[in-house]
PDB file of C-alpha atoms and ligand atoms in Angstrom:
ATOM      1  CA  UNK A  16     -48.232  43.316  -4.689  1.00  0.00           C
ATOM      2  CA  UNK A  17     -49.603  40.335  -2.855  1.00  0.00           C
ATOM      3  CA  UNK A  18     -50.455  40.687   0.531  1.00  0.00           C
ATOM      4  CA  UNK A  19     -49.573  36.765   1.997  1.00  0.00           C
ATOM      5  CA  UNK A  20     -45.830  35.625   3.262  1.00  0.00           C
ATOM      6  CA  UNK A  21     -44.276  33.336   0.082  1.00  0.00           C
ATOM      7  CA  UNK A  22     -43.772  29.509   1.526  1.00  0.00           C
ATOM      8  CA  UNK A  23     -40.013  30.296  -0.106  1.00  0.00           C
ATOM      9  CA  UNK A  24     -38.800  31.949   2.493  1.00  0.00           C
ATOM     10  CA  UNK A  25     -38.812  35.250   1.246  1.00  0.00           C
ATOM     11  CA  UNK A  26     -39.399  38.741   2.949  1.00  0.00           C
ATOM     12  CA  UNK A  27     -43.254  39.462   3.617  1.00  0.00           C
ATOM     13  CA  UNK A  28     -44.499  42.833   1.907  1.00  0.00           C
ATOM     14  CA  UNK A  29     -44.427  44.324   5.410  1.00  0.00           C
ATOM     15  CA  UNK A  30     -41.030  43.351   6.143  1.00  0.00           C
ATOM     16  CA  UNK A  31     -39.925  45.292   2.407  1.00  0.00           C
ATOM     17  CA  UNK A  32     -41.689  48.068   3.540  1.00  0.00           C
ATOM     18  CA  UNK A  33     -40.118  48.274   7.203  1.00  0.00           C
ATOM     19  CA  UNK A  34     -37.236  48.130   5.867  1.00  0.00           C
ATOM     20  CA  UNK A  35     -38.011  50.873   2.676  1.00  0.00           C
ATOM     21  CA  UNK A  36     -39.325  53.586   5.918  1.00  0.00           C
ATOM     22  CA  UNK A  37     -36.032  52.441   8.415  1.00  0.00           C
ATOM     23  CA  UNK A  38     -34.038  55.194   9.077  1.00  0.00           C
ATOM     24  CA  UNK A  39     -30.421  55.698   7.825  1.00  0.00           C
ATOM     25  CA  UNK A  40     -27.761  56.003   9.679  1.00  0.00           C
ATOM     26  CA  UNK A  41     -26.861  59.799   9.923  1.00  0.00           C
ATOM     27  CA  UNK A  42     -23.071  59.986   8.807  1.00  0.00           C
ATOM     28  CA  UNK A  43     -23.205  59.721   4.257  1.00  0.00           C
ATOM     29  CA  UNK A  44     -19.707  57.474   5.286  1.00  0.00           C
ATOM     30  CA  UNK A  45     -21.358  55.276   8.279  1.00  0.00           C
ATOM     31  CA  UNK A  46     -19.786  51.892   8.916  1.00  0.00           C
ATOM     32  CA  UNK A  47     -22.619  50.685  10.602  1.00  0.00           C
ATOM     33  CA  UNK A  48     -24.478  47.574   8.925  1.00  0.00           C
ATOM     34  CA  UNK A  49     -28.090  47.197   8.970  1.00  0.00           C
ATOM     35  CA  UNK A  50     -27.975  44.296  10.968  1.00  0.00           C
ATOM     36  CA  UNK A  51     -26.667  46.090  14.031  1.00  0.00           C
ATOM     37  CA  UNK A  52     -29.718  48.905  13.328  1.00  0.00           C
ATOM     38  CA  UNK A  53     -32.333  47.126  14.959  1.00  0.00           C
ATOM     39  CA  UNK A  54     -32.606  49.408  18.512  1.00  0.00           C
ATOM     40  CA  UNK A  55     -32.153  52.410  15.887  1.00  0.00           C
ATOM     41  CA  UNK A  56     -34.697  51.353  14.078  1.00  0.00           C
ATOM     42  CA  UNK A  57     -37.090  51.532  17.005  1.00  0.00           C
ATOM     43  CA  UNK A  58     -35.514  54.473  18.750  1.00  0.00           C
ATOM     44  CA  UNK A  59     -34.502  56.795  15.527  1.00  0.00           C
ATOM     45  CA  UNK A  60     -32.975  60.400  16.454  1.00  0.00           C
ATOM     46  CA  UNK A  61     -36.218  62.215  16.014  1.00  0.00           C
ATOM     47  CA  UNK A  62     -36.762  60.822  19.391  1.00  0.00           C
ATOM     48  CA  UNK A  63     -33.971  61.508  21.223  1.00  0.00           C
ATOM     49  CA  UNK A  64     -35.232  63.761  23.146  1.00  0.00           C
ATOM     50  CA  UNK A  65     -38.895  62.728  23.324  1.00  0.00           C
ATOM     51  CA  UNK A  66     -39.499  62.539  27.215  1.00  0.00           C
ATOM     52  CA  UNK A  67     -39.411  59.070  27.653  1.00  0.00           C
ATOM     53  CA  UNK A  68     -35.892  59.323  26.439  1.00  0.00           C
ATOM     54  CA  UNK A  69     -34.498  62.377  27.331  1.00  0.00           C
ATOM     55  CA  UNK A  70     -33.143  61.787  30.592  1.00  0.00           C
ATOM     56  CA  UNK A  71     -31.233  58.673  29.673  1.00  0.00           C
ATOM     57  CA  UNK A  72     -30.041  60.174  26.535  1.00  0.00           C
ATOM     58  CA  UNK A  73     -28.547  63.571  27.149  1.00  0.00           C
ATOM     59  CA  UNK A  74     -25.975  63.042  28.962  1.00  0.00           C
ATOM     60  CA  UNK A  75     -24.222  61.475  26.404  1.00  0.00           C
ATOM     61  CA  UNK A  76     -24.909  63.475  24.127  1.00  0.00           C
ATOM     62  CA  UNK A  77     -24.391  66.448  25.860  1.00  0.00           C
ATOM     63  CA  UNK A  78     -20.791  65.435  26.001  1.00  0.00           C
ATOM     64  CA  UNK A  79     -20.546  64.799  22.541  1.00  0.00           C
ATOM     65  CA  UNK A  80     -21.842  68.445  21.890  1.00  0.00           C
ATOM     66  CA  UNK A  81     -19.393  69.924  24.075  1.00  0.00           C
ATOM     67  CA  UNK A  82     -16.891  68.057  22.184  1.00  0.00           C
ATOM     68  CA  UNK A  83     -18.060  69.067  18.652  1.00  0.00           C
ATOM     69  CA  UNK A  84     -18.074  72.528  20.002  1.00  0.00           C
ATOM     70  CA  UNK A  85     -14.558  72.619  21.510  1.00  0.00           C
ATOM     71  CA  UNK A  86     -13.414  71.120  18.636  1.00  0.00           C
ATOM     72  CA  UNK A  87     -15.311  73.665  16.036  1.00  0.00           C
ATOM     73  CA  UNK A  88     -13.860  76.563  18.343  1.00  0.00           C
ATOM     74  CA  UNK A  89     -10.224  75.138  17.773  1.00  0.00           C
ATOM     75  CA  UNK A  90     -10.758  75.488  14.388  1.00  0.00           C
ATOM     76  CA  UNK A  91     -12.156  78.691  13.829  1.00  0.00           C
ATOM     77  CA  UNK A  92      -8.989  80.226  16.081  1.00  0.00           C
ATOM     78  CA  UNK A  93      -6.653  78.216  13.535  1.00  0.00           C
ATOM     79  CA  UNK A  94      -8.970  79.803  10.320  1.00  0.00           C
ATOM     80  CA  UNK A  95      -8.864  83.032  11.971  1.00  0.00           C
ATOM     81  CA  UNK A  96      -4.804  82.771  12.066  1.00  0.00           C
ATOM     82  CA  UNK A  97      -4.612  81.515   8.396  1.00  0.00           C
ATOM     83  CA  UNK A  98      -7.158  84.520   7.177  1.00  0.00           C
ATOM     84  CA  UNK A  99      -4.964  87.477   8.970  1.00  0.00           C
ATOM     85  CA  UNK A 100      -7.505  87.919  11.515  1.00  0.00           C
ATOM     86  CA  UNK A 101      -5.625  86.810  14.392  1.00  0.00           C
ATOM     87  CA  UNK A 102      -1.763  87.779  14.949  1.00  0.00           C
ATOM     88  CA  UNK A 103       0.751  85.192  16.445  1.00  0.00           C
ATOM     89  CA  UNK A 104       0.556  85.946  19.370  1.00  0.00           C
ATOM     90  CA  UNK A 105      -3.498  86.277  20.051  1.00  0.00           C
ATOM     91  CA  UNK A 106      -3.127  83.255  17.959  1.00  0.00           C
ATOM     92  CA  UNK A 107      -0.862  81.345  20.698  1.00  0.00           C
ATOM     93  CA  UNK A 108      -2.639  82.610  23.313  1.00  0.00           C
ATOM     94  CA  UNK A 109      -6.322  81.631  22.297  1.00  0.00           C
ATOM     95  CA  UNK A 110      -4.721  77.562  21.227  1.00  0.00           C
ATOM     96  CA  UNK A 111      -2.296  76.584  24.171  1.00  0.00           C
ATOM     97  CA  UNK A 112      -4.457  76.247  26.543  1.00  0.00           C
ATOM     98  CA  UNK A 113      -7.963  75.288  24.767  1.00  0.00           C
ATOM     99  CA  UNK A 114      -6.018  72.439  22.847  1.00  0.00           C
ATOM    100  CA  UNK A 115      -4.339  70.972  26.201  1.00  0.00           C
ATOM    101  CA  UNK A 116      -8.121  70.737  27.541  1.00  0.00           C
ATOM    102  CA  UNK A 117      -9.818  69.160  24.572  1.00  0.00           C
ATOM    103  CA  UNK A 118      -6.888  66.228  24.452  1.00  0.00           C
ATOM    104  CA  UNK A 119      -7.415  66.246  28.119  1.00  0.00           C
ATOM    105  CA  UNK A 120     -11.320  65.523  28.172  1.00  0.00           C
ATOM    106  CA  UNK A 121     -10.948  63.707  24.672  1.00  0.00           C
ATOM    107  CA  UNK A 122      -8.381  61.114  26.278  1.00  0.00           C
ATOM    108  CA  UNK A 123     -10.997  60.842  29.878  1.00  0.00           C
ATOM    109  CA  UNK A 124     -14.396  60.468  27.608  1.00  0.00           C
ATOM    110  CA  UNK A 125     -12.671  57.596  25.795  1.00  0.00           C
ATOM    111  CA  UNK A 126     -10.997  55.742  28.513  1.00  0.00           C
ATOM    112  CA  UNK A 127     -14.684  55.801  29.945  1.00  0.00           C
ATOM    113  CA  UNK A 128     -16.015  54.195  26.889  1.00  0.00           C
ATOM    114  CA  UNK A 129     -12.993  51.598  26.412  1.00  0.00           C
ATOM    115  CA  UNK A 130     -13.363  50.669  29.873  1.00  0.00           C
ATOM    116  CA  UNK A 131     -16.973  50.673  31.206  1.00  0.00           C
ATOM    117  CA  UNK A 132     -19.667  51.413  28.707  1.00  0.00           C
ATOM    118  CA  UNK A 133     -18.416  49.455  25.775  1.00  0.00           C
ATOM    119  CA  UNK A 134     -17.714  46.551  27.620  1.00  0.00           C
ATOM    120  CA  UNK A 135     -21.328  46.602  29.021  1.00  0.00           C
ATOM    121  CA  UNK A 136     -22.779  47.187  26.371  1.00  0.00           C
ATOM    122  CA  UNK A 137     -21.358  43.994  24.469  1.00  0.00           C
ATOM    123  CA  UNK A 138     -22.403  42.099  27.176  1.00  0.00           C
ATOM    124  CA  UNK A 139     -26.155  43.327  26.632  1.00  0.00           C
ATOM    125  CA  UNK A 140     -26.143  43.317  23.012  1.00  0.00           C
ATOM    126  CA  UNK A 141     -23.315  40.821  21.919  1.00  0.00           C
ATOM    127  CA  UNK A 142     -24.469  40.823  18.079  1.00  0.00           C
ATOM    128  CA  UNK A 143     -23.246  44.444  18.487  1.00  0.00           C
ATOM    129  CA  UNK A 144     -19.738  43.300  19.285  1.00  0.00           C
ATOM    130  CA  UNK A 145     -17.823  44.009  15.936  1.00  0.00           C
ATOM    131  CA  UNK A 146     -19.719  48.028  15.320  1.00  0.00           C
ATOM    132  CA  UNK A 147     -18.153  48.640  18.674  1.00  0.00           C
ATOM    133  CA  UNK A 148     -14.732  47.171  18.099  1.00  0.00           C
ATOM    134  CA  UNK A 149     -15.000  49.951  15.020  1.00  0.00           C
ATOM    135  CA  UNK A 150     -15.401  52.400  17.415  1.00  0.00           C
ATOM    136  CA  UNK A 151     -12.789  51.103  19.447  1.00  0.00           C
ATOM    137  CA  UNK A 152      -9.673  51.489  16.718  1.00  0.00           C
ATOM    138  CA  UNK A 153     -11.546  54.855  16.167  1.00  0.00           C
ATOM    139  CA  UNK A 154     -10.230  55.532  19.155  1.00  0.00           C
ATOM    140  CA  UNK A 155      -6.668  54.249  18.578  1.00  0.00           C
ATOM    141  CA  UNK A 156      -6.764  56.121  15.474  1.00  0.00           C
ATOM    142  CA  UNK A 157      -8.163  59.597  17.424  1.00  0.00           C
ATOM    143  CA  UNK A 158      -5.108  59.308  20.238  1.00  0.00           C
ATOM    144  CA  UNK A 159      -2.738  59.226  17.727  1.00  0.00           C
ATOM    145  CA  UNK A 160      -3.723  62.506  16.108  1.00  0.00           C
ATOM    146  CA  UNK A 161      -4.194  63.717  19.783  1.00  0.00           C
ATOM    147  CA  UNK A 162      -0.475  62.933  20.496  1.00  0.00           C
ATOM    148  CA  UNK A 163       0.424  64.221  17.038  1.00  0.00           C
ATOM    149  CA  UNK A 164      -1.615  67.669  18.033  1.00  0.00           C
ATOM    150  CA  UNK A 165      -0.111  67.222  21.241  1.00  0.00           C
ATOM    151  CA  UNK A 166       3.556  67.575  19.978  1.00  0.00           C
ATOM    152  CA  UNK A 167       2.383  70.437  17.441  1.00  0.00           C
ATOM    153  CA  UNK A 168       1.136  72.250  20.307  1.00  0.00           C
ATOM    154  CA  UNK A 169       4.183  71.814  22.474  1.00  0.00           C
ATOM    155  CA  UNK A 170       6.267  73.301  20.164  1.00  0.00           C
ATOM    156  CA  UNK A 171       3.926  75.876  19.617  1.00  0.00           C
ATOM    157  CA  UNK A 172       3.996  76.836  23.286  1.00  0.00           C
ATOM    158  CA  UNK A 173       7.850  76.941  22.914  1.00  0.00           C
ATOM    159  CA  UNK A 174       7.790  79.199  19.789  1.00  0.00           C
ATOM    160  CA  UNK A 175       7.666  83.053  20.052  1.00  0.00           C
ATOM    161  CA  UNK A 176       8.387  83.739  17.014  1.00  0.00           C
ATOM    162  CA  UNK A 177       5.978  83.570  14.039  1.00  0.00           C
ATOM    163  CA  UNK A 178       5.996  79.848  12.727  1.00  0.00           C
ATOM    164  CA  UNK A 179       3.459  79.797   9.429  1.00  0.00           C
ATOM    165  CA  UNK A 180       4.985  76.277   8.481  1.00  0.00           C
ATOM    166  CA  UNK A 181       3.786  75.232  12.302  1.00  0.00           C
ATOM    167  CA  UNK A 182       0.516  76.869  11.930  1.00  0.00           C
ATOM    168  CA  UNK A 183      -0.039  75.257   8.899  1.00  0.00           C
ATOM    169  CA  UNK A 184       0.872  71.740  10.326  1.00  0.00           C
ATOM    170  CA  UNK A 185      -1.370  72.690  13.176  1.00  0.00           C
ATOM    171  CA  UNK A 186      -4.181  73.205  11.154  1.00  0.00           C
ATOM    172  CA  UNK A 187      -4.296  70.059   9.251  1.00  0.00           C
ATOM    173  CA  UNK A 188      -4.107  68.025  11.908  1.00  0.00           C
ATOM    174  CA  UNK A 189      -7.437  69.633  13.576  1.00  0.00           C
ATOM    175  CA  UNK A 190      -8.481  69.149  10.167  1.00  0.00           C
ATOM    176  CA  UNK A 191      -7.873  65.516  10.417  1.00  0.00           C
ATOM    177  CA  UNK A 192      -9.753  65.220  14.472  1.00  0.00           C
ATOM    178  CA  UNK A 193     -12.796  66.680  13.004  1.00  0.00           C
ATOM    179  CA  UNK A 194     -12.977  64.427  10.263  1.00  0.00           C
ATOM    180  CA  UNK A 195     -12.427  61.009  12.292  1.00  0.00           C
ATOM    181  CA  UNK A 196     -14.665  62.885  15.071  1.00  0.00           C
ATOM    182  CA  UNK A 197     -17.700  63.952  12.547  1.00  0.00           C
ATOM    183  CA  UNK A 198     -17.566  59.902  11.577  1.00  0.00           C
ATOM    184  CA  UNK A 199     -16.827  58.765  15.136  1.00  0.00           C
ATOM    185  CA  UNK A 200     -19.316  60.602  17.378  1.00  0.00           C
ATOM    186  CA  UNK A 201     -21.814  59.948  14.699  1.00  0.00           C
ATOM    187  CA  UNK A 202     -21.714  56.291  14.655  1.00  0.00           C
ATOM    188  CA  UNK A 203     -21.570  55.883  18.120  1.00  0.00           C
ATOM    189  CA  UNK A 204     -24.358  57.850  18.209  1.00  0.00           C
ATOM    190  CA  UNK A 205     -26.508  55.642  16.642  1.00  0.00           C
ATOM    191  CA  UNK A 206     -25.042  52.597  18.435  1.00  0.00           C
ATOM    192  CA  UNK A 207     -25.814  53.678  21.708  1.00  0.00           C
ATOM    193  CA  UNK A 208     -28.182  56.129  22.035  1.00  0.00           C
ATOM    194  CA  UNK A 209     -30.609  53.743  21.677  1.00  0.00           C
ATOM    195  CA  UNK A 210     -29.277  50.812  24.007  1.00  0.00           C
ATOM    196  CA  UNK A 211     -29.113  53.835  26.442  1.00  0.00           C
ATOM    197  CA  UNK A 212     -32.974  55.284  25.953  1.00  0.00           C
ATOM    198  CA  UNK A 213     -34.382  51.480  25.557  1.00  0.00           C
ATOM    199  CA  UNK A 214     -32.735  50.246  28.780  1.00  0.00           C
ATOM    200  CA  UNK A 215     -34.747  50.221  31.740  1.00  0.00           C
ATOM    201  CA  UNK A 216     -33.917  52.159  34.994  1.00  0.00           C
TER     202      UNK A 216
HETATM  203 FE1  FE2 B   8     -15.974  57.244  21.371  1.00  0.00          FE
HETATM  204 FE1  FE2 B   9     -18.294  59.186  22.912  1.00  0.00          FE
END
């Protein structure tokens, strides 16, 4: 391989091999394009939590973990229902209230995002505009499960007796969140992690 940039306009050998060692992003079904990569490409998630980075970082991050997690627990309950582990009742009574908070601080963390930091963000980084309108109709698509789990959950409350059909119904629809979440919370993760740890102040 020669070492000089072709007059043709081609890629120099160092830009091939910047891009061969770029990180990917994390989530096997991310949406994000390489063009949008280029802060991720300087701040990859190895560093994080380096200490330059840290403190701007883990906030968000922190609340993205304590979604994962409330939504993992919600999960295992419903598992722990299907498998004969839990009855209906310790069933009930470990969901009702759990699922009202998680659509409660699901609904705050992305009217946050919707209106403050995505708007800001676009303003800093406008090339980044469309890979945040993605996460944007994420979120459309996330508050309709919400209200779907919302209604399941209702009716749960109002339902004393064993309901395996409901359960079932339940189930698939937390099913469904941590899907779109897995994709959602990854992607943003990429996309803003590093306009957060690159900005200054
Ligand atoms: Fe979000
Ligand atoms: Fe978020």
């Amino acid at each position: 391989m020669t070492l000089s940039i072709t007059s043709d306009n081609k890629a120099s050998p160092q830009v091939l091999d910047d891009d061969l060692f770029a990180p990917s992003p994390r989530h096997p079904d991310s949406r994000l394009e390489t063009d949008w990569l280029f802060l991720y490409n300087k701040l990859p998630p190895d560093q994080w939590f380096g200490a330059d980075y840290a403190y701007k970082t883990s906030g968000w991050l922190k609340v993205h973990t304590n979604i994962r997690k409330r939504q993992r627990i919600l999960t295992q309950i419903s598992e722990g229902y299907q498998t004969g582990e839990y009855d209906w009742a310790k069933y009930r009574s470990q969901m009702l209230k759990r699922i009202n908070m998680h659509i409660l601080k699901l609904h705050q963390h992305h009217g946050v995002e919707d209106e403050g930091f995505f708007p800001e963000f676009i303003r800093m980084y406008p090339q980044l505009q469309a890979g945040f309108e993605i996460l944007g109709c994420d979120h459309v698509r996330l508050d309709a499960l919400l209200d779907k789990l919302q209604l399941q959950n209702d009716t749960l409350a109002r339902t004393e007796v064993e309901d395996k059909a409901l359960a079932e119904q339940l189930h698939q629809t937390l099913v469904d969140v941590t899907n779109l979440l897995s994709q959602h919370l990854s992607d943003e993760e990429d996309l803003v992690i590093p306009i957060l740890g690159l900005r200054q102040g």
